[in-house]
Coordinates of C-alpha atoms in Angstrom, one line a residue:
M272 CA 150.2 57.5 57.9
D273 CA 147.5 58.0 60.6
Y274 CA 149.1 60.7 62.7
Q275 CA 146.6 60.6 65.5
A276 CA 146.8 56.8 65.9
L277 CA 150.6 57.0 65.8
A278 CA 150.5 59.8 68.4
Q279 CA 148.5 57.6 70.8
E280 CA 150.9 54.7 70.2
I281 CA 153.9 56.9 71.0
L282 CA 152.3 58.3 74.1
K283 CA 151.6 54.8 75.3
H284 CA 155.2 53.7 74.8
V285 CA 156.7 56.8 76.6
G286 CA 154.8 56.1 79.7
G287 CA 151.8 58.3 79.1
K288 CA 151.5 62.1 78.9
Q289 CA 152.0 62.4 82.7
N290 CA 155.6 61.0 82.2
I291 CA 156.6 63.8 79.8
V292 CA 158.7 66.6 81.1
S293 CA 159.2 68.3 77.7
L294 CA 159.0 67.6 74.0
V295 CA 160.8 69.2 71.1
H296 CA 161.5 67.9 67.6
C297 CA 164.4 68.4 65.1
A298 CA 164.6 67.6 61.4
T299 CA 163.7 63.9 61.8
R300 CA 163.1 62.9 65.5
L301 CA 160.9 63.6 68.5
R302 CA 163.0 64.3 71.6
F303 CA 161.2 63.5 74.8
K304 CA 162.5 64.5 78.2
L305 CA 160.8 62.0 80.6
K306 CA 160.4 61.9 84.3
D307 CA 161.2 58.2 84.4
N308 CA 163.0 56.7 81.4
S309 CA 162.4 53.2 82.7
R310 CA 158.7 53.6 81.9
A311 CA 159.5 54.1 78.2
D312 CA 159.3 51.1 75.9
P313 CA 161.9 50.8 73.2
E314 CA 159.7 48.3 71.4
L315 CA 158.0 51.3 69.8
K316 CA 160.7 50.9 67.1
N317 CA 158.7 47.9 65.8
N318 CA 155.9 50.3 64.7
P319 CA 156.1 50.5 60.9
D320 CA 155.7 54.3 61.0
V321 CA 158.7 54.6 63.4
I322 CA 162.2 54.3 61.9
T323 CA 163.9 53.6 65.3
V324 CA 164.1 54.6 68.9
V325 CA 167.3 56.0 70.5
E326 CA 168.0 56.7 74.2
S327 CA 170.8 59.2 74.4
G328 CA 171.7 62.6 75.9
G329 CA 169.1 62.1 78.6
Q330 CA 166.4 62.0 76.0
F331 CA 164.1 59.3 74.6
Q332 CA 164.3 60.0 70.9
V333 CA 161.7 58.7 68.4
V334 CA 163.1 58.8 64.9
I335 CA 160.1 59.5 62.5
G336 CA 161.7 60.9 59.3
N337 CA 160.3 63.5 57.0
H338 CA 156.8 63.5 58.7
V339 CA 158.2 64.5 62.1
H340 CA 156.4 67.9 62.3
D341 CA 153.0 66.4 61.6
V342 CA 153.6 63.6 64.2
Y343 CA 154.9 66.2 66.7
T344 CA 151.7 68.3 66.2
A345 CA 149.6 65.2 66.8
V346 CA 151.5 64.2 69.9
C347 CA 151.3 67.7 71.4
S348 CA 147.5 67.7 70.7
A349 CA 147.0 64.3 72.3
A350 CA 149.2 65.1 75.3
G351 CA 147.9 68.6 75.9
I352 CA 151.3 70.2 75.2
N353 CA 151.2 73.7 73.9
E354 CA 153.4 76.8 73.5
D355 CA 152.6 78.0 77.0
T356 CA 153.5 74.7 78.7
T357 CA 156.3 75.3 81.1
P358 CA 158.9 72.5 81.4
Q359 CA 158.7 70.8 84.7
E360 CA 161.7 70.8 87.0
E361 CA 163.5 67.5 87.2
K362 CA 164.0 65.7 90.4
G363 CA 167.0 63.8 91.6
G364 CA 169.7 65.2 89.3
G365 CA 170.5 61.9 87.8
N366 CA 171.7 63.2 84.5
N367 CA 175.4 63.7 83.8
L368 CA 176.8 67.0 82.5
L369 CA 177.0 65.9 78.9
N370 CA 173.4 64.8 78.9
R371 CA 172.2 68.0 80.4
L372 CA 174.3 70.0 77.9
I373 CA 172.8 68.2 74.9
D374 CA 169.3 68.5 76.3
I375 CA 169.7 72.3 76.7
V376 CA 171.3 72.8 73.3
S377 CA 168.7 70.7 71.5
A378 CA 165.8 72.4 73.3
I379 CA 167.1 75.9 72.5
F380 CA 168.1 75.4 68.8
T381 CA 165.7 72.8 67.4
P382 CA 162.5 75.0 67.3
F383 CA 164.0 77.2 64.6
L384 CA 166.4 74.7 63.0
G385 CA 164.4 74.5 59.7
V386 CA 164.2 78.3 59.4
M387 CA 167.9 78.7 60.2
A388 CA 168.8 76.1 57.5
A389 CA 166.5 77.7 55.0
S390 CA 168.1 81.1 55.7
G391 CA 171.6 79.7 55.2
I392 CA 170.6 78.0 52.0
L393 CA 169.1 81.3 50.7
K394 CA 172.4 83.1 51.6
G395 CA 174.3 80.4 49.7
L396 CA 172.1 80.7 46.6
L397 CA 172.5 84.5 46.7
A398 CA 176.3 84.1 46.8
L399 CA 176.1 81.8 43.8
S400 CA 173.9 84.2 41.9
V401 CA 176.4 87.0 42.5
V402 CA 179.3 84.9 41.4
C403 CA 177.5 83.8 38.3
G404 CA 176.5 87.4 37.5
W405 CA 172.7 86.8 37.8
L406 CA 172.3 89.4 40.6
D407 CA 174.0 92.7 41.5
T408 CA 174.5 93.5 45.2
A409 CA 173.3 97.0 44.5
S410 CA 169.9 95.9 43.2
A411 CA 166.8 95.9 45.3
T412 CA 166.2 92.3 44.4
W413 CA 169.4 91.2 46.1
K414 CA 168.8 93.5 49.1
I415 CA 165.4 92.2 49.8
W416 CA 166.4 88.6 49.5
F417 CA 169.5 89.2 51.6
A418 CA 167.4 90.8 54.3
A419 CA 165.2 87.7 54.2
S420 CA 168.2 85.4 54.6
D421 CA 170.1 87.5 57.2
S422 CA 167.3 88.7 59.5
L423 CA 167.3 85.5 61.7
F424 CA 171.1 85.7 62.2
Y425 CA 171.2 89.5 62.8
F426 CA 168.4 89.3 65.4
F427 CA 169.7 86.0 66.8
P428 CA 169.6 87.2 70.5
L429 CA 165.8 87.8 70.2
V430 CA 165.1 84.3 68.9
L431 CA 167.5 82.6 71.3
G432 CA 166.1 84.7 74.1
Y433 CA 162.6 83.2 73.4
T434 CA 163.7 79.6 73.1
A435 CA 166.2 79.8 76.0
G436 CA 163.5 81.4 78.3
K437 CA 161.2 78.5 77.5
K438 CA 163.9 75.9 78.2
F439 CA 164.9 77.5 81.5
G440 CA 161.3 77.7 82.7
G441 CA 160.8 81.5 82.6
S442 CA 158.8 83.9 80.6
P443 CA 160.1 83.6 77.0
F444 CA 158.9 87.1 76.2
L445 CA 160.9 88.5 79.0
T446 CA 164.1 86.9 77.9
M447 CA 163.3 87.9 74.3
A448 CA 163.1 91.5 75.5
I449 CA 166.6 91.1 76.9
G450 CA 167.8 89.8 73.5
G451 CA 166.1 92.8 71.9
A452 CA 168.0 95.2 74.2
L453 CA 171.3 93.6 73.0
T454 CA 170.4 94.5 69.4
H455 CA 168.6 97.8 70.0
P456 CA 169.5 100.7 67.6
L457 CA 170.7 102.9 70.5
I458 CA 173.3 100.3 71.4
T459 CA 174.5 99.9 67.8
Q460 CA 174.7 103.7 67.5
A461 CA 176.8 103.8 70.8
L462 CA 179.2 101.4 69.2
D463 CA 179.8 103.8 66.3
A464 CA 180.1 106.9 68.5
A465 CA 182.2 105.4 71.3
A466 CA 184.8 108.2 71.4
Q467 CA 184.3 108.6 75.1
P468 CA 183.9 105.7 77.6
E469 CA 180.2 105.2 78.5
R470 CA 179.1 104.7 82.1
F471 CA 176.1 103.1 83.8
L472 CA 175.5 104.6 87.2
G473 CA 179.2 105.5 87.2
I474 CA 180.4 102.0 86.2
P475 CA 182.3 101.9 82.9
V476 CA 180.4 100.1 80.1
T477 CA 182.1 98.3 77.2
F478 CA 179.6 98.2 74.3
I479 CA 180.0 95.1 72.1
N480 CA 178.2 94.2 68.9
Y481 CA 175.8 91.4 70.0
S482 CA 174.1 91.0 66.6
S483 CA 174.4 87.3 65.6
S484 CA 175.9 86.4 69.0
V485 CA 174.9 83.1 70.7
I486 CA 176.4 82.6 74.1
P487 CA 175.7 86.0 75.8
I488 CA 171.9 85.8 75.5
I489 CA 171.8 82.2 76.7
F490 CA 173.7 83.1 79.9
A491 CA 171.5 86.2 80.3
A492 CA 168.3 84.1 79.9
W493 CA 169.4 81.6 82.5
I494 CA 170.1 84.4 85.0
C495 CA 166.8 86.1 84.2
C496 CA 164.8 82.9 84.7
W497 CA 166.6 82.3 88.0
L498 CA 165.7 85.8 89.2
E499 CA 162.2 85.6 87.9
K500 CA 161.4 82.4 89.9
R501 CA 162.7 84.0 93.1
C502 CA 160.8 87.3 92.5
N503 CA 157.6 85.3 92.0
R504 CA 158.0 83.7 95.4
V505 CA 158.5 87.1 97.1
F506 CA 155.9 89.4 95.4
P507 CA 152.2 89.0 96.1
S508 CA 150.1 87.6 93.3
A509 CA 148.5 91.0 92.6
M510 CA 152.0 92.6 92.0
K511 CA 154.2 89.9 90.5
N512 CA 152.7 90.1 87.0
F513 CA 154.4 93.4 86.4
F514 CA 156.9 93.8 89.3
T515 CA 158.7 90.6 88.5
P516 CA 159.4 91.6 84.8
L517 CA 160.3 95.1 86.0
V518 CA 162.9 93.8 88.4
C519 CA 164.3 91.3 85.8
L520 CA 164.6 94.0 83.0
A521 CA 166.1 96.6 85.4
V522 CA 168.6 94.2 86.8
V523 CA 169.5 91.6 84.1
V524 CA 169.9 94.0 81.1
P525 CA 172.5 96.2 82.8
L526 CA 174.1 93.1 84.3
T527 CA 174.4 91.7 80.8
F528 CA 176.1 94.8 79.4
L529 CA 178.4 95.1 82.4
I530 CA 179.4 91.5 83.1
I531 CA 177.5 88.7 81.4
G532 CA 178.0 90.1 77.8
P533 CA 181.7 90.8 78.0
A534 CA 182.4 87.6 79.8
A535 CA 180.3 85.5 77.5
T536 CA 181.8 87.3 74.5
W537 CA 185.3 86.5 75.8
L538 CA 184.2 82.8 76.2
S539 CA 182.8 82.8 72.7
Q540 CA 186.1 84.1 71.3
M541 CA 188.1 81.6 73.3
L542 CA 185.9 78.8 72.0
A543 CA 186.2 79.9 68.4
H544 CA 189.9 80.5 68.5
G545 CA 190.5 77.3 70.5
Y546 CA 188.7 75.3 67.9
Q547 CA 190.7 77.1 65.2
A548 CA 194.0 76.2 66.9
I549 CA 193.0 72.5 67.0
Y550 CA 191.9 72.7 63.4
A551 CA 195.0 74.5 62.2
F552 CA 197.2 71.8 63.8
A553 CA 196.1 69.3 61.1
P554 CA 193.1 70.2 59.0
W555 CA 193.2 66.9 57.1
L556 CA 193.2 64.9 60.4
A557 CA 190.2 66.9 61.7
G558 CA 188.4 66.1 58.5
T559 CA 189.3 62.4 58.7
V560 CA 188.0 62.2 62.3
M561 CA 184.8 64.2 61.8
G562 CA 184.0 62.4 58.5
A563 CA 184.3 59.1 60.2
I564 CA 182.5 59.7 63.5
W565 CA 179.8 62.3 62.6
Q566 CA 177.1 59.7 61.7
I567 CA 177.9 57.8 64.8
C568 CA 177.2 60.9 66.8
V569 CA 174.0 61.4 64.9
I570 CA 172.9 57.8 65.8
F571 CA 173.2 58.6 69.5
G572 CA 171.9 62.2 69.2
L573 CA 175.3 63.6 70.3
H574 CA 175.8 65.8 67.3
W575 CA 173.9 68.6 69.0
G576 CA 176.9 69.2 71.2
L577 CA 178.8 70.6 68.1
V578 CA 176.0 72.8 66.8
P579 CA 176.8 75.8 69.1
I580 CA 180.5 75.6 68.0
M581 CA 179.5 76.0 64.3
I582 CA 177.1 78.9 65.0
N583 CA 179.7 80.5 67.3
N584 CA 182.4 80.2 64.6
L585 CA 180.1 82.1 62.2
S586 CA 179.4 84.8 64.8
V587 CA 183.0 85.3 65.9
L588 CA 185.0 84.5 62.8
G589 CA 182.5 85.2 60.1
H590 CA 183.0 81.6 58.7
D591 CA 182.9 78.0 59.9
T592 CA 185.4 75.2 59.1
L593 CA 183.6 72.5 61.0
M594 CA 180.4 72.1 58.9
P595 CA 182.3 71.5 55.6
L596 CA 184.1 68.5 57.2
L597 CA 180.7 66.9 57.8
L598 CA 179.4 67.1 54.2
P599 CA 181.4 64.0 53.1
A600 CA 180.1 62.1 56.2
V601 CA 176.5 62.8 54.9
T602 CA 177.2 62.0 51.3
G603 CA 179.0 58.8 52.4
Q604 CA 175.8 57.5 53.8
V605 CA 173.9 58.7 50.8
G606 CA 176.3 56.8 48.6
A607 CA 176.0 53.7 50.7
A608 CA 172.2 53.9 50.4
L609 CA 172.5 54.4 46.7
G610 CA 174.8 51.4 46.5
V611 CA 172.1 49.3 48.3
F612 CA 169.6 50.6 45.8
L613 CA 171.7 49.4 42.9
A614 CA 172.8 46.1 44.4
T615 CA 169.6 44.7 46.0
R616 CA 166.9 42.8 44.2
D617 CA 164.6 43.0 47.2
A618 CA 161.8 45.3 45.9
K619 CA 160.9 46.7 49.3
L620 CA 164.5 47.4 50.2
K621 CA 165.1 49.1 46.8
V622 CA 162.2 51.5 47.4
L623 CA 163.4 52.3 50.9
A624 CA 167.0 52.8 49.8
G625 CA 166.0 55.1 46.9
S626 CA 163.8 57.4 49.1
A627 CA 166.5 57.4 51.9
A628 CA 169.2 58.4 49.4
T629 CA 167.0 61.3 48.1
A630 CA 166.3 62.6 51.6
G631 CA 170.1 62.3 52.4
I632 CA 170.9 64.6 49.5
F633 CA 169.0 67.3 51.4
G634 CA 170.8 66.6 54.7
I635 CA 168.4 64.1 56.3
T636 CA 170.4 60.9 56.8
E637 CA 168.4 59.2 59.6
P638 CA 166.2 57.2 57.1
A639 CA 169.3 56.0 55.3
V640 CA 171.2 55.2 58.4
Y641 CA 168.5 53.5 60.5
G642 CA 166.5 52.0 57.6
V643 CA 169.2 50.9 55.1
T644 CA 172.9 51.1 56.0
L645 CA 173.1 50.4 59.7
P646 CA 170.9 47.2 59.6
Y647 CA 173.4 45.6 57.1
R648 CA 176.5 47.0 58.9
R649 CA 178.9 46.9 56.0
P650 CA 177.1 49.7 54.1
F651 CA 177.3 51.9 57.2
I652 CA 181.0 51.1 57.7
F653 CA 181.7 51.9 54.0
G654 CA 179.8 55.2 54.4
C655 CA 181.9 56.1 57.4
V656 CA 185.2 55.1 55.7
A657 CA 184.3 57.1 52.6
G658 CA 183.3 60.0 54.8
A659 CA 186.7 59.9 56.5
I660 CA 188.6 60.0 53.2
G661 CA 186.4 62.7 51.7
G662 CA 186.6 64.7 55.0
A663 CA 190.4 64.5 54.8
I664 CA 190.3 66.1 51.4
V665 CA 187.9 68.9 52.5
G666 CA 190.1 69.5 55.6
Y667 CA 193.3 69.6 53.5
S668 CA 191.6 72.2 51.3
Q669 CA 190.6 74.3 54.4
S670 CA 187.1 74.9 53.0
N671 CA 184.9 77.4 54.8
L672 CA 181.1 77.8 55.2
Y673 CA 179.8 81.4 55.4
S674 CA 176.2 80.7 56.6
F675 CA 174.6 78.0 58.7
G676 CA 172.6 75.2 57.3
L677 CA 172.2 71.4 57.4
A678 CA 175.1 69.5 55.7
S679 CA 173.5 69.0 52.3
I680 CA 174.0 69.6 48.6
F681 CA 173.2 73.2 49.2
S682 CA 176.2 73.5 51.5
L683 CA 178.5 73.8 48.5
A684 CA 176.8 77.1 47.5
Q685 CA 177.2 78.3 51.1
M686 CA 181.0 77.7 50.8
L687 CA 181.4 80.3 48.1
P688 CA 183.6 83.1 49.5
P689 CA 182.8 86.8 48.7
G690 CA 185.5 86.8 46.0
G691 CA 184.1 83.9 44.1
M692 CA 185.2 80.3 43.5
D693 CA 188.6 79.3 44.8
S694 CA 190.6 76.1 45.5
S695 CA 188.9 75.5 48.9
V696 CA 185.5 75.2 47.1
W697 CA 186.9 72.8 44.5
G698 CA 188.4 70.8 47.4
A699 CA 185.0 70.6 49.1
I700 CA 183.4 69.4 45.8
S701 CA 186.1 66.8 45.2
G702 CA 185.9 65.4 48.8
T703 CA 182.1 65.3 48.7
M704 CA 181.9 63.6 45.3
L705 CA 184.7 61.1 46.2
S706 CA 182.8 60.1 49.4
L707 CA 179.6 59.6 47.5
V708 CA 181.1 57.5 44.7
L709 CA 183.4 55.5 46.9
A710 CA 180.7 54.5 49.4
C711 CA 178.4 53.6 46.5
A712 CA 181.0 51.5 44.7
L713 CA 182.1 49.6 47.9
T714 CA 178.5 49.0 49.0
W715 CA 177.4 47.8 45.5
A716 CA 180.3 45.4 45.3
F717 CA 180.6 44.2 48.9
G718 CA 177.9 45.7 51.1
L719 CA 175.0 43.2 51.0
P720 CA 174.6 39.5 51.8
R721 CA 174.6 37.5 48.6
S722 CA 170.9 36.7 49.0
L723 CA 170.0 40.4 48.6
Q724 CA 172.3 41.0 45.6
P725 CA 171.2 40.5 42.0
A726 CA 171.5 36.9 41.0
A727 CA 173.6 36.2 38.0
S728 CA 171.4 35.1 35.1
P729 CA 171.8 31.4 34.6
T730 CA 173.5 30.8 31.2
A731 CA 171.8 27.4 30.7
I732 CA 170.2 24.6 32.7
A733 CA 172.5 21.6 33.0
G734 CA 169.8 19.5 31.4
D735 CA 166.1 19.2 30.7
D736 CA 165.7 17.3 33.9
D737 CA 167.0 20.0 36.3
I738 CA 165.2 22.5 38.5
L739 CA 166.9 25.6 39.7
A740 CA 166.3 27.1 43.1
P741 CA 163.4 29.5 42.9
M742 CA 164.5 31.6 45.9
S743 CA 167.5 32.1 48.1
G744 CA 167.6 30.7 51.6
T745 CA 168.2 27.7 53.9
V746 CA 167.6 24.3 52.4
L747 CA 165.4 21.7 54.3
A748 CA 164.8 18.1 53.5
M749 CA 161.2 17.4 52.8
D750 CA 160.8 15.3 55.9
Q751 CA 161.8 18.4 58.0
V752 CA 158.9 20.5 56.8
P753 CA 156.4 21.0 59.7
D754 CA 153.4 19.8 57.8
A755 CA 152.4 16.1 57.4
T756 CA 151.0 16.5 53.9
F757 CA 154.3 17.8 52.6
S758 CA 156.7 15.8 54.8
G759 CA 154.9 12.6 54.1
G760 CA 155.4 13.0 50.3
L761 CA 151.7 12.9 49.6
L762 CA 151.9 15.7 47.0
G763 CA 155.2 14.5 45.6
Q764 CA 159.0 14.5 46.2
G765 CA 161.3 17.5 46.4
A766 CA 162.8 19.7 49.1
A767 CA 162.0 23.0 50.8
I768 CA 163.7 26.4 51.2
I769 CA 163.3 28.9 54.1
P770 CA 163.5 32.2 52.1
L771 CA 165.9 35.0 53.0
A772 CA 164.4 37.4 50.4
N773 CA 160.9 38.2 49.2
E774 CA 160.8 36.7 45.7
V775 CA 160.0 33.5 43.8
R776 CA 161.7 33.2 40.5
A777 CA 161.2 30.7 37.6
P778 CA 163.3 27.5 37.9
F779 CA 163.3 26.5 34.3
Y780 CA 162.0 27.2 30.8
G781 CA 158.3 26.5 30.6
E782 CA 154.9 28.0 31.5
V783 CA 152.7 28.9 34.4
A784 CA 150.3 26.0 34.7
S785 CA 148.2 27.3 37.6
L786 CA 148.2 30.2 40.2
F787 CA 146.2 29.9 43.4
Q788 CA 143.7 32.7 43.9
T789 CA 145.4 33.6 47.2
R790 CA 148.8 33.8 45.3
H791 CA 150.6 31.8 48.0
A792 CA 151.3 28.9 45.7
I793 CA 152.0 28.4 42.0
G794 CA 152.1 25.4 39.6
L795 CA 154.7 25.3 36.8
L796 CA 155.2 23.0 33.8
S797 CA 158.7 22.8 32.2
N798 CA 159.2 22.3 28.5
S799 CA 160.4 18.8 29.2
G800 CA 157.2 17.9 31.1
I801 CA 158.2 18.4 34.8
E802 CA 155.4 19.6 36.9
V803 CA 156.5 21.7 39.9
L804 CA 154.4 23.1 42.8
I805 CA 156.0 26.0 44.8
H806 CA 154.0 26.6 48.1
I807 CA 155.2 29.7 50.0
G808 CA 155.0 28.9 53.7
I809 CA 152.8 26.6 55.8
D810 CA 149.1 27.3 56.1
T811 CA 149.6 30.7 54.4
V812 CA 146.3 30.1 52.5
K813 CA 144.7 31.5 55.6
L814 CA 146.1 34.9 54.8
E815 CA 143.7 35.1 51.8
G816 CA 146.3 36.7 49.5
Q817 CA 147.4 39.3 51.9
H818 CA 151.2 40.0 51.6
F819 CA 151.5 38.2 48.2
T820 CA 151.8 39.8 44.8
A821 CA 151.8 37.8 41.6
H822 CA 153.7 39.0 38.5
V823 CA 152.5 36.2 36.1
Q824 CA 149.2 34.6 35.1
P825 CA 148.3 31.0 34.1
G826 CA 149.5 30.4 30.5
D827 CA 152.5 32.8 30.7
K828 CA 155.7 31.6 29.2
I829 CA 158.7 31.7 31.7
K830 CA 162.4 31.4 31.5
P831 CA 164.9 30.9 34.4
G832 CA 165.1 33.9 36.7
D833 CA 161.8 35.5 35.7
L834 CA 160.0 37.0 38.7
L835 CA 156.9 35.0 39.5
I836 CA 155.6 36.1 42.9
E837 CA 156.7 38.7 45.5
F838 CA 155.8 38.4 49.2
D839 CA 156.3 40.3 52.4
R840 CA 158.5 38.0 54.4
E841 CA 158.6 40.1 57.6
A842 CA 154.8 40.6 57.6
I843 CA 154.1 36.9 57.1
L844 CA 156.5 35.9 59.9
A845 CA 155.0 38.6 62.2
A846 CA 151.5 37.1 61.5
G847 CA 152.8 33.8 63.0
Y848 CA 153.3 31.7 59.9
D849 CA 156.2 29.3 59.1
L850 CA 157.9 30.3 55.8
A851 CA 159.3 26.9 54.9
T852 CA 158.5 26.7 51.2
P853 CA 158.2 23.2 49.6
V854 CA 159.4 22.9 46.0
I855 CA 157.6 19.7 44.9
V856 CA 157.7 17.7 41.7
S857 CA 154.0 16.9 41.6
N858 CA 154.3 14.3 38.9
S859 CA 157.1 12.4 40.8
D860 CA 155.4 9.1 39.9
D861 CA 156.4 9.7 36.3
Y862 CA 160.1 9.4 37.2
R863 CA 162.4 6.9 39.0
G864 CA 163.2 9.5 41.6
V865 CA 163.8 13.2 42.5
K866 CA 167.2 14.0 43.9
R867 CA 168.5 17.2 45.6
V868 CA 171.5 18.4 43.7
T869 CA 173.2 20.6 46.4
K870 CA 174.3 19.3 49.8
Q871 CA 174.9 22.8 51.1
S872 CA 172.6 24.1 53.9
T873 CA 172.1 27.4 52.0
I874 CA 171.4 28.2 48.3
N875 CA 171.0 31.2 46.1
S876 CA 168.3 31.7 43.6
G877 CA 169.2 30.4 40.2
M878 CA 171.6 27.7 41.5
P879 CA 171.0 24.0 40.6
F880 CA 168.5 22.6 43.2
L881 CA 166.7 19.4 42.1
T882 CA 166.9 16.9 39.3
V883 CA 164.6 14.1 38.2
E884 CA 165.8 10.6 37.3
R885 CA 164.0 9.1 34.3

């Protein structure tokens, strides 16, 4: 993948760098905030290095996949975006509240999502090590690794202060300093020695433990950025570089401890307990709904609206019940992609499905959804149905997660409670595995069009005079082929097929008589003496072999169903060529006639197609 070329292509399709308000990236997609969304061109999704394009949440989202960070770096370099770039203020206020909320949440949390997921996974692995007796919590090894896994969450206000300050258009180091004040040792000591009420300028202060908190610092950062902008308008340029931060720290930090912090903490607790009340009403129903709709939310980028709830649950309650419900939704799409991998005989789709299933195991489902399951619809539906069933089991088991991370195979380790394995963990494992197996089985059996499923090996040819269909597709009479040489019967009698898949397979027992150097056509000779020419497309000789791969050589013996040639159907069509494929009995003069066996408009590879009359 040429990242610089792709970056230029992306910039062109988002309306140029001057149309970009801000840019962040998450695990798989670039998230553009644009001045004018009408200038963005969704046709960017036709680029082979782009999985798809989504317009949602007020953002123009370009789904890249596992290479997103490298593409993000290239786009930032090409557009002149750097860490010091301040987001431009939007004009017009056309975005609705939901779009603005999702935009704020994604901009604040995405920059450190990878580190946050890694920290959660490390916590889960440490818990697994303790349960299995591999590590002792009193050992230095455990303490050092625990500090590595817990530091981000303990000092969450500092990290959120930085990203929130950038999002709200202020100095990120100033808002990070406010986050540092919330976790300062003097404040934590005051919590332990709070025998007497503390006062600030005579006003009573309620000290709260803000370590790992989320909402208080976000509100404080917004107030700080608002005040910073107004101070910069008032102070002369010679003074504002230090007077503006002085005023912000002197005003916002006390205001946070006196009003913002307690109010935001109360809101955090209400949000956590409100979610718990809904969850407690019917955990299995919550699991069913979330397992069914989570991937739909991911498609439109709406899943970010739920991320603060998960993190807030961990901060307030010490555990989260929402993330476990999502694991079956993820493994449902993994299972559907695996089902496509097992069912398809399209080599390109098989490779895509295999790599997408592998990425999905680690929590990255966009390649599976956009590239495999959603285009064929039924696999995606089967994945959602399996996710709903698995989610109901996880919800019924009331499984908890004890550290944040992407919903992936590692989440099972993060569900281990301090006391070790219990029924809730086994419930999560059962629901997750059931979702995977059910989606895979349904997709393998019913998920793909018949033309993309494995063709049943023909047991025998009806007779020595029969020719099986060498490919699946739409049948054309020879006089409908858009080429006078073929339609006029100058090369022999037969019929044509417009292929639906990318393969040519042997139509009888015999041998390869000839293979064109450009691999767009092949001559075959049956054991009974029938000479057949299979010509893939019209005028495709001009491609000079590009997009064609031969799996046989002249003189090779063949039997029905053997793979002869693979070709890139989409690329040939994109190059402007007609893919009508004549199947011609080139020694037709040796027979009384050549008849088409089937009268159906479509045919599958391996079905009876032509017969010669002696």
